[in-house]
PDB file of C-alpha atoms in Angstrom:
ATOM      1  CA  MET A   1      85.118  90.187 108.084  1.00 84.00           C
ATOM      2  CA  LYS A   2      88.187  90.818 105.466  1.00 89.00           C
ATOM      3  CA  LEU A   3      91.610  90.149 107.359  1.00 90.00           C
ATOM      4  CA  THR A   4      95.284  91.151 105.475  1.00 92.00           C
ATOM      5  CA  PHE A   5      98.664  89.442 106.409  1.00 93.00           C
ATOM      6  CA  GLU A   6     101.731  88.397 105.385  1.00 94.00           C
ATOM      7  CA  LEU A   7     101.823  85.073 105.565  1.00 93.00           C
ATOM      8  CA  THR A   8     105.635  83.757 106.387  1.00 93.00           C
ATOM      9  CA  SER A   9     107.204  80.270 106.052  1.00 92.00           C
ATOM     10  CA  LYS A  10     107.073  80.544 109.776  1.00 93.00           C
ATOM     11  CA  ASP A  11     103.537  80.494 109.703  1.00 93.00           C
ATOM     12  CA  LEU A  12     103.749  77.017 107.457  1.00 92.00           C
ATOM     13  CA  ILE A  13     106.531  74.965 108.996  1.00 89.00           C
ATOM     14  CA  LYS A  14     104.539  76.175 112.417  1.00 91.00           C
ATOM     15  CA  TYR A  15     100.773  74.355 110.570  1.00 90.00           C
ATOM     16  CA  SER A  16     103.624  71.712 109.157  1.00 87.00           C
ATOM     17  CA  ASP A  17     104.282  71.284 113.056  1.00 85.00           C
ATOM     18  CA  TYR A  18     100.860  71.231 114.286  1.00 87.00           C
ATOM     19  CA  LEU A  19      99.428  68.469 111.815  1.00 84.00           C
ATOM     20  CA  ASP A  20     102.628  66.237 112.779  1.00 78.00           C
ATOM     21  CA  LYS A  21     101.271  66.568 116.733  1.00 78.00           C
ATOM     22  CA  SER A  22      98.147  67.002 115.981  1.00 76.00           C
ATOM     23  CA  ARG A  23      97.810  63.926 113.194  1.00 68.00           C
ATOM     24  CA  GLY A  24     100.994  62.186 113.253  1.00 62.00           C
ATOM     25  CA  ASN A  25     101.820  58.623 113.198  1.00 59.00           C
ATOM     26  CA  LYS A  26     102.033  57.114 117.323  1.00 63.00           C
ATOM     27  CA  PHE A  27     102.993  53.552 116.035  1.00 62.00           C
ATOM     28  CA  LYS A  28     106.145  56.003 113.969  1.00 64.00           C
ATOM     29  CA  LYS A  29     106.938  57.277 116.907  1.00 66.00           C
ATOM     30  CA  VAL A  30     106.495  53.864 119.368  1.00 70.00           C
ATOM     31  CA  LEU A  31     108.312  51.743 116.999  1.00 69.00           C
ATOM     32  CA  ILE A  32     111.349  54.031 116.931  1.00 70.00           C
ATOM     33  CA  LEU A  33     111.969  54.869 120.509  1.00 73.00           C
ATOM     34  CA  GLY A  34     110.940  50.941 121.623  1.00 77.00           C
ATOM     35  CA  MET A  35     113.923  49.731 119.357  1.00 76.00           C
ATOM     36  CA  ILE A  36     116.027  52.307 121.059  1.00 77.00           C
ATOM     37  CA  GLY A  37     114.378  50.794 124.207  1.00 79.00           C
ATOM     38  CA  ALA A  38     115.443  47.324 123.111  1.00 81.00           C
ATOM     39  CA  PHE A  39     118.544  47.733 121.718  1.00 78.00           C
ATOM     40  CA  ALA A  40     119.520  49.428 125.000  1.00 78.00           C
ATOM     41  CA  VAL A  41     117.784  46.975 127.356  1.00 81.00           C
ATOM     42  CA  TYR A  42     120.498  44.501 126.048  1.00 78.00           C
ATOM     43  CA  PHE A  43     123.325  46.557 125.025  1.00 75.00           C
ATOM     44  CA  PHE A  44     123.147  46.764 129.251  1.00 75.00           C
ATOM     45  CA  PHE A  45     122.710  43.224 130.269  1.00 76.00           C
ATOM     46  CA  THR A  46     124.983  41.780 127.841  1.00 75.00           C
ATOM     47  CA  GLU A  47     127.077  44.296 129.596  1.00 70.00           C
ATOM     48  CA  ILE A  48     126.232  43.771 132.739  1.00 72.00           C
ATOM     49  CA  ASN A  49     127.264  40.200 132.370  1.00 74.00           C
ATOM     50  CA  ASN A  50     130.680  39.785 130.705  1.00 75.00           C
ATOM     51  CA  GLY A  51     131.915  43.150 132.713  1.00 72.00           C
ATOM     52  CA  VAL A  52     131.816  47.208 131.696  1.00 67.00           C
ATOM     53  CA  ASP A  53     133.848  47.570 129.112  1.00 70.00           C
ATOM     54  CA  TRP A  54     134.035  51.780 128.780  1.00 72.00           C
ATOM     55  CA  ALA A  55     135.021  51.662 125.586  1.00 76.00           C
ATOM     56  CA  THR A  56     132.049  49.906 124.585  1.00 73.00           C
ATOM     57  CA  PHE A  57     129.778  52.764 126.603  1.00 72.00           C
ATOM     58  CA  VAL A  58     131.871  55.023 125.252  1.00 79.00           C
ATOM     59  CA  LEU A  59     130.312  54.079 121.640  1.00 78.00           C
ATOM     60  CA  LEU A  60     127.855  54.139 122.471  1.00 76.00           C
ATOM     61  CA  LEU A  61     127.389  57.763 123.944  1.00 77.00           C
ATOM     62  CA  ILE A  62     129.234  58.450 120.330  1.00 83.00           C
ATOM     63  CA  ILE A  63     126.736  56.956 117.916  1.00 78.00           C
ATOM     64  CA  ALA A  64     123.693  58.218 120.385  1.00 75.00           C
ATOM     65  CA  ALA A  65     124.864  61.868 119.856  1.00 78.00           C
ATOM     66  CA  VAL A  66     124.844  60.947 115.890  1.00 78.00           C
ATOM     67  CA  PHE A  67     121.240  59.773 115.705  1.00 73.00           C
ATOM     68  CA  TYR A  68     119.181  61.322 118.446  1.00 69.00           C
ATOM     69  CA  PRO A  69     118.954  64.542 115.616  1.00 69.00           C
ATOM     70  CA  LEU A  70     117.962  61.749 112.390  1.00 65.00           C
ATOM     71  CA  THR A  71     115.122  60.499 115.779  1.00 63.00           C
ATOM     72  CA  LYS A  72     113.957  64.167 116.222  1.00 61.00           C
ATOM     73  CA  SER A  73     113.478  64.394 112.430  1.00 58.00           C
ATOM     74  CA  ALA A  74     111.627  60.692 112.124  1.00 57.00           C
ATOM     75  CA  PHE A  75     109.066  62.219 114.591  1.00 57.00           C
ATOM     76  CA  ARG A  76     108.646  65.376 112.734  1.00 60.00           C
ATOM     77  CA  PRO A  77     108.526  64.692 108.224  1.00 62.00           C
ATOM     78  CA  GLY A  78     106.601  67.074 107.764  1.00 70.00           C
ATOM     79  CA  ARG A  79     108.239  70.201 108.690  1.00 76.00           C
ATOM     80  CA  SER A  80     111.454  69.179 106.975  1.00 78.00           C
ATOM     81  CA  ALA A  81     108.357  68.218 103.439  1.00 82.00           C
ATOM     82  CA  MET A  82     107.273  71.744 103.742  1.00 85.00           C
ATOM     83  CA  LYS A  83     110.409  73.289 104.007  1.00 87.00           C
ATOM     84  CA  ARG A  84     110.899  71.684 100.289  1.00 87.00           C
ATOM     85  CA  THR A  85     107.892  72.227  99.822  1.00 87.00           C
ATOM     86  CA  ILE A  86     107.844  76.338 100.044  1.00 88.00           C
ATOM     87  CA  LYS A  87     111.521  76.111  98.659  1.00 91.00           C
ATOM     88  CA  GLN A  88     109.768  74.825  95.703  1.00 92.00           C
ATOM     89  CA  ASN A  89     107.006  76.821  96.042  1.00 89.00           C
ATOM     90  CA  PRO A  90     107.917  80.730  96.793  1.00 87.00           C
ATOM     91  CA  SER A  91     104.526  82.064  95.921  1.00 86.00           C
ATOM     92  CA  LEU A  92     103.346  80.241  98.766  1.00 88.00           C
ATOM     93  CA  ILE A  93     104.276  83.145 101.328  1.00 90.00           C
ATOM     94  CA  GLY A  94     104.050  86.280 101.190  1.00 92.00           C
ATOM     95  CA  GLU A  95     100.881  89.257 101.360  1.00 95.00           C
ATOM     96  CA  CYS A  96      97.417  87.600 101.075  1.00 94.00           C
ATOM     97  CA  THR A  97      94.294  88.937 102.126  1.00 94.00           C
ATOM     98  CA  ILE A  98      91.183  86.349 103.202  1.00 93.00           C
ATOM     99  CA  GLU A  99      87.051  88.257 103.356  1.00 93.00           C
ATOM    100  CA  ILE A 100      84.734  86.058 105.020  1.00 89.00           C
ATOM    101  CA  SER A 101      81.235  86.369 104.162  1.00 88.00           C
ATOM    102  CA  GLU A 102      78.313  84.248 104.982  1.00 85.00           C
ATOM    103  CA  GLU A 103      78.776  82.358 101.729  1.00 87.00           C
ATOM    104  CA  GLN A 104      82.525  81.816 101.044  1.00 90.00           C
ATOM    105  CA  ILE A 105      85.939  82.635 101.299  1.00 92.00           C
ATOM    106  CA  VAL A 106      88.176  84.204  98.856  1.00 95.00           C
ATOM    107  CA  ILE A 107      91.713  83.967  99.565  1.00 94.00           C
ATOM    108  CA  ILE A 108      94.309  86.708  97.761  1.00 93.00           C
ATOM    109  CA  LYS A 109      97.829  86.368  96.517  1.00 92.00           C
ATOM    110  CA  PRO A 110      99.190  88.235  94.282  1.00 90.00           C
ATOM    111  CA  ASP A 111      99.352  85.617  91.545  1.00 88.00           C
ATOM    112  CA  VAL A 112      96.709  84.016  91.691  1.00 91.00           C
ATOM    113  CA  THR A 113      92.492  83.845  94.363  1.00 93.00           C
ATOM    114  CA  SER A 114      90.593  81.426  95.236  1.00 93.00           C
ATOM    115  CA  TYR A 115      87.505  81.206  95.463  1.00 94.00           C
ATOM    116  CA  LEU A 116      85.910  77.993  99.059  1.00 91.00           C
ATOM    117  CA  LYS A 117      82.191  77.992  99.996  1.00 91.00           C
ATOM    118  CA  LEU A 118      82.234  78.379 103.979  1.00 87.00           C
ATOM    119  CA  SER A 119      80.111  76.407 104.148  1.00 86.00           C
ATOM    120  CA  SER A 120      82.780  73.637 103.121  1.00 88.00           C
ATOM    121  CA  ILE A 121      84.772  73.976 106.227  1.00 88.00           C
ATOM    122  CA  GLU A 122      84.852  70.850 108.654  1.00 87.00           C
ATOM    123  CA  SER A 123      86.321  72.336 111.277  1.00 85.00           C
ATOM    124  CA  VAL A 124      88.123  75.541 113.124  1.00 86.00           C
ATOM    125  CA  GLU A 125      91.851  74.399 115.549  1.00 88.00           C
ATOM    126  CA  GLU A 126      93.878  76.840 117.158  1.00 85.00           C
ATOM    127  CA  SER A 127      97.668  76.283 117.830  1.00 90.00           C
ATOM    128  CA  SER A 128      98.698  79.371 120.466  1.00 89.00           C
ATOM    129  CA  GLU A 129      99.463  81.277 117.479  1.00 91.00           C
ATOM    130  CA  HIS A 130      97.385  80.106 114.111  1.00 92.00           C
ATOM    131  CA  LEU A 131      93.794  79.578 114.009  1.00 89.00           C
ATOM    132  CA  PHE A 132      93.896  76.661 110.897  1.00 91.00           C
ATOM    133  CA  LEU A 133      90.215  76.756 109.275  1.00 91.00           C
ATOM    134  CA  PHE A 134      90.419  72.481 108.077  1.00 90.00           C
ATOM    135  CA  ASN A 135      88.781  72.353 104.562  1.00 87.00           C
ATOM    136  CA  ASP A 136      89.120  68.537 104.476  1.00 81.00           C
ATOM    137  CA  GLY A 137      91.907  66.222 107.193  1.00 74.00           C
ATOM    138  CA  THR A 138      94.813  68.480 106.288  1.00 75.00           C
ATOM    139  CA  SER A 139      94.151  70.658 104.063  1.00 87.00           C
ATOM    140  CA  ALA A 140      93.514  73.986 106.174  1.00 91.00           C
ATOM    141  CA  ILE A 141      93.096  77.917 105.619  1.00 91.00           C
ATOM    142  CA  ILE A 142      96.318  79.336 107.805  1.00 92.00           C
ATOM    143  CA  ILE A 143      95.171  82.251 109.486  1.00 92.00           C
ATOM    144  CA  PRO A 144      97.705  83.643 112.157  1.00 92.00           C
ATOM    145  CA  LYS A 145      96.428  84.762 115.709  1.00 90.00           C
ATOM    146  CA  ARG A 146      98.696  88.068 114.932  1.00 90.00           C
ATOM    147  CA  VAL A 147      95.610  89.696 112.345  1.00 89.00           C
ATOM    148  CA  LEU A 148      92.849  88.167 114.584  1.00 83.00           C
ATOM    149  CA  ASN A 149      92.611  91.700 117.160  1.00 73.00           C
ATOM    150  CA  ASN A 150      90.798  90.019 119.698  1.00 74.00           C
ATOM    151  CA  THR A 151      89.259  86.503 120.913  1.00 76.00           C
ATOM    152  CA  ALA A 152      85.823  87.965 120.539  1.00 75.00           C
ATOM    153  CA  THR A 153      86.901  88.240 116.614  1.00 79.00           C
ATOM    154  CA  ILE A 154      87.862  84.460 117.080  1.00 80.00           C
ATOM    155  CA  THR A 155      84.368  83.633 118.364  1.00 83.00           C
ATOM    156  CA  THR A 156      82.692  86.009 115.191  1.00 81.00           C
ATOM    157  CA  LEU A 157      84.459  83.380 113.393  1.00 81.00           C
ATOM    158  CA  ARG A 158      83.888  80.072 114.740  1.00 80.00           C
ATOM    159  CA  ASN A 159      79.495  81.189 114.494  1.00 81.00           C
ATOM    160  CA  LEU A 160      79.811  81.591 110.790  1.00 81.00           C
ATOM    161  CA  ILE A 161      81.247  78.771 109.718  1.00 79.00           C
ATOM    162  CA  LYS A 162      78.794  76.784 112.256  1.00 78.00           C
ATOM    163  CA  LYS A 163      75.434  79.036 111.410  1.00 77.00           C
ATOM    164  CA  SER A 164      76.667  78.211 107.049  1.00 73.00           C
ATOM    165  CA  SER A 165      77.487  74.767 108.108  1.00 67.00           C
ATOM    166  CA  ASP A 166      74.331  74.332 109.636  1.00 64.00           C
ATOM    167  CA  LYS A 167      72.423  75.458 106.540  1.00 61.00           C
ATOM    168  CA  ALA A 168      74.267  73.250 104.095  1.00 54.00           C
ATOM    169  CA  ALA A 169      73.339  70.398 106.413  1.00 54.00           C
ATOM    170  CA  HIS A 170      69.515  70.909 106.340  1.00 50.00           C
TER     171      HIS A 170
END
């Protein structure tokens, strides 16, 4: 199976978002939301007991408007890291050819060719727009679904990888 496509920065950012969503640190999210919630409860309890000071309430809304984008980026730390990585390594994006056989995966970029044993693929995961061939917890080959003809191609690819991993186990 041979796939040729343009890997874009959008594809890499979607991969980063997928990692954040599927493997993200839930504790950090709960901690940030918990701190905001504790502050809100304390604030409203204090204001109810002391009488509502609308100036303080407006100030709280302004602070919330300023800090909300910061908490949003804290929930997707990989996105900004991926943007930096793309900026520092522009060769990550561009023309890409992936050749998949029963034994190996060959990734051909204009400046480098990589070879992986097909049995090194630990899992195949997919999002709405991409297929990810993970060879460890966070490293994956990204295949945009726009280059796959249909779901039968995805099934064929999954079966090929499963067959290879079964062969390696024996």
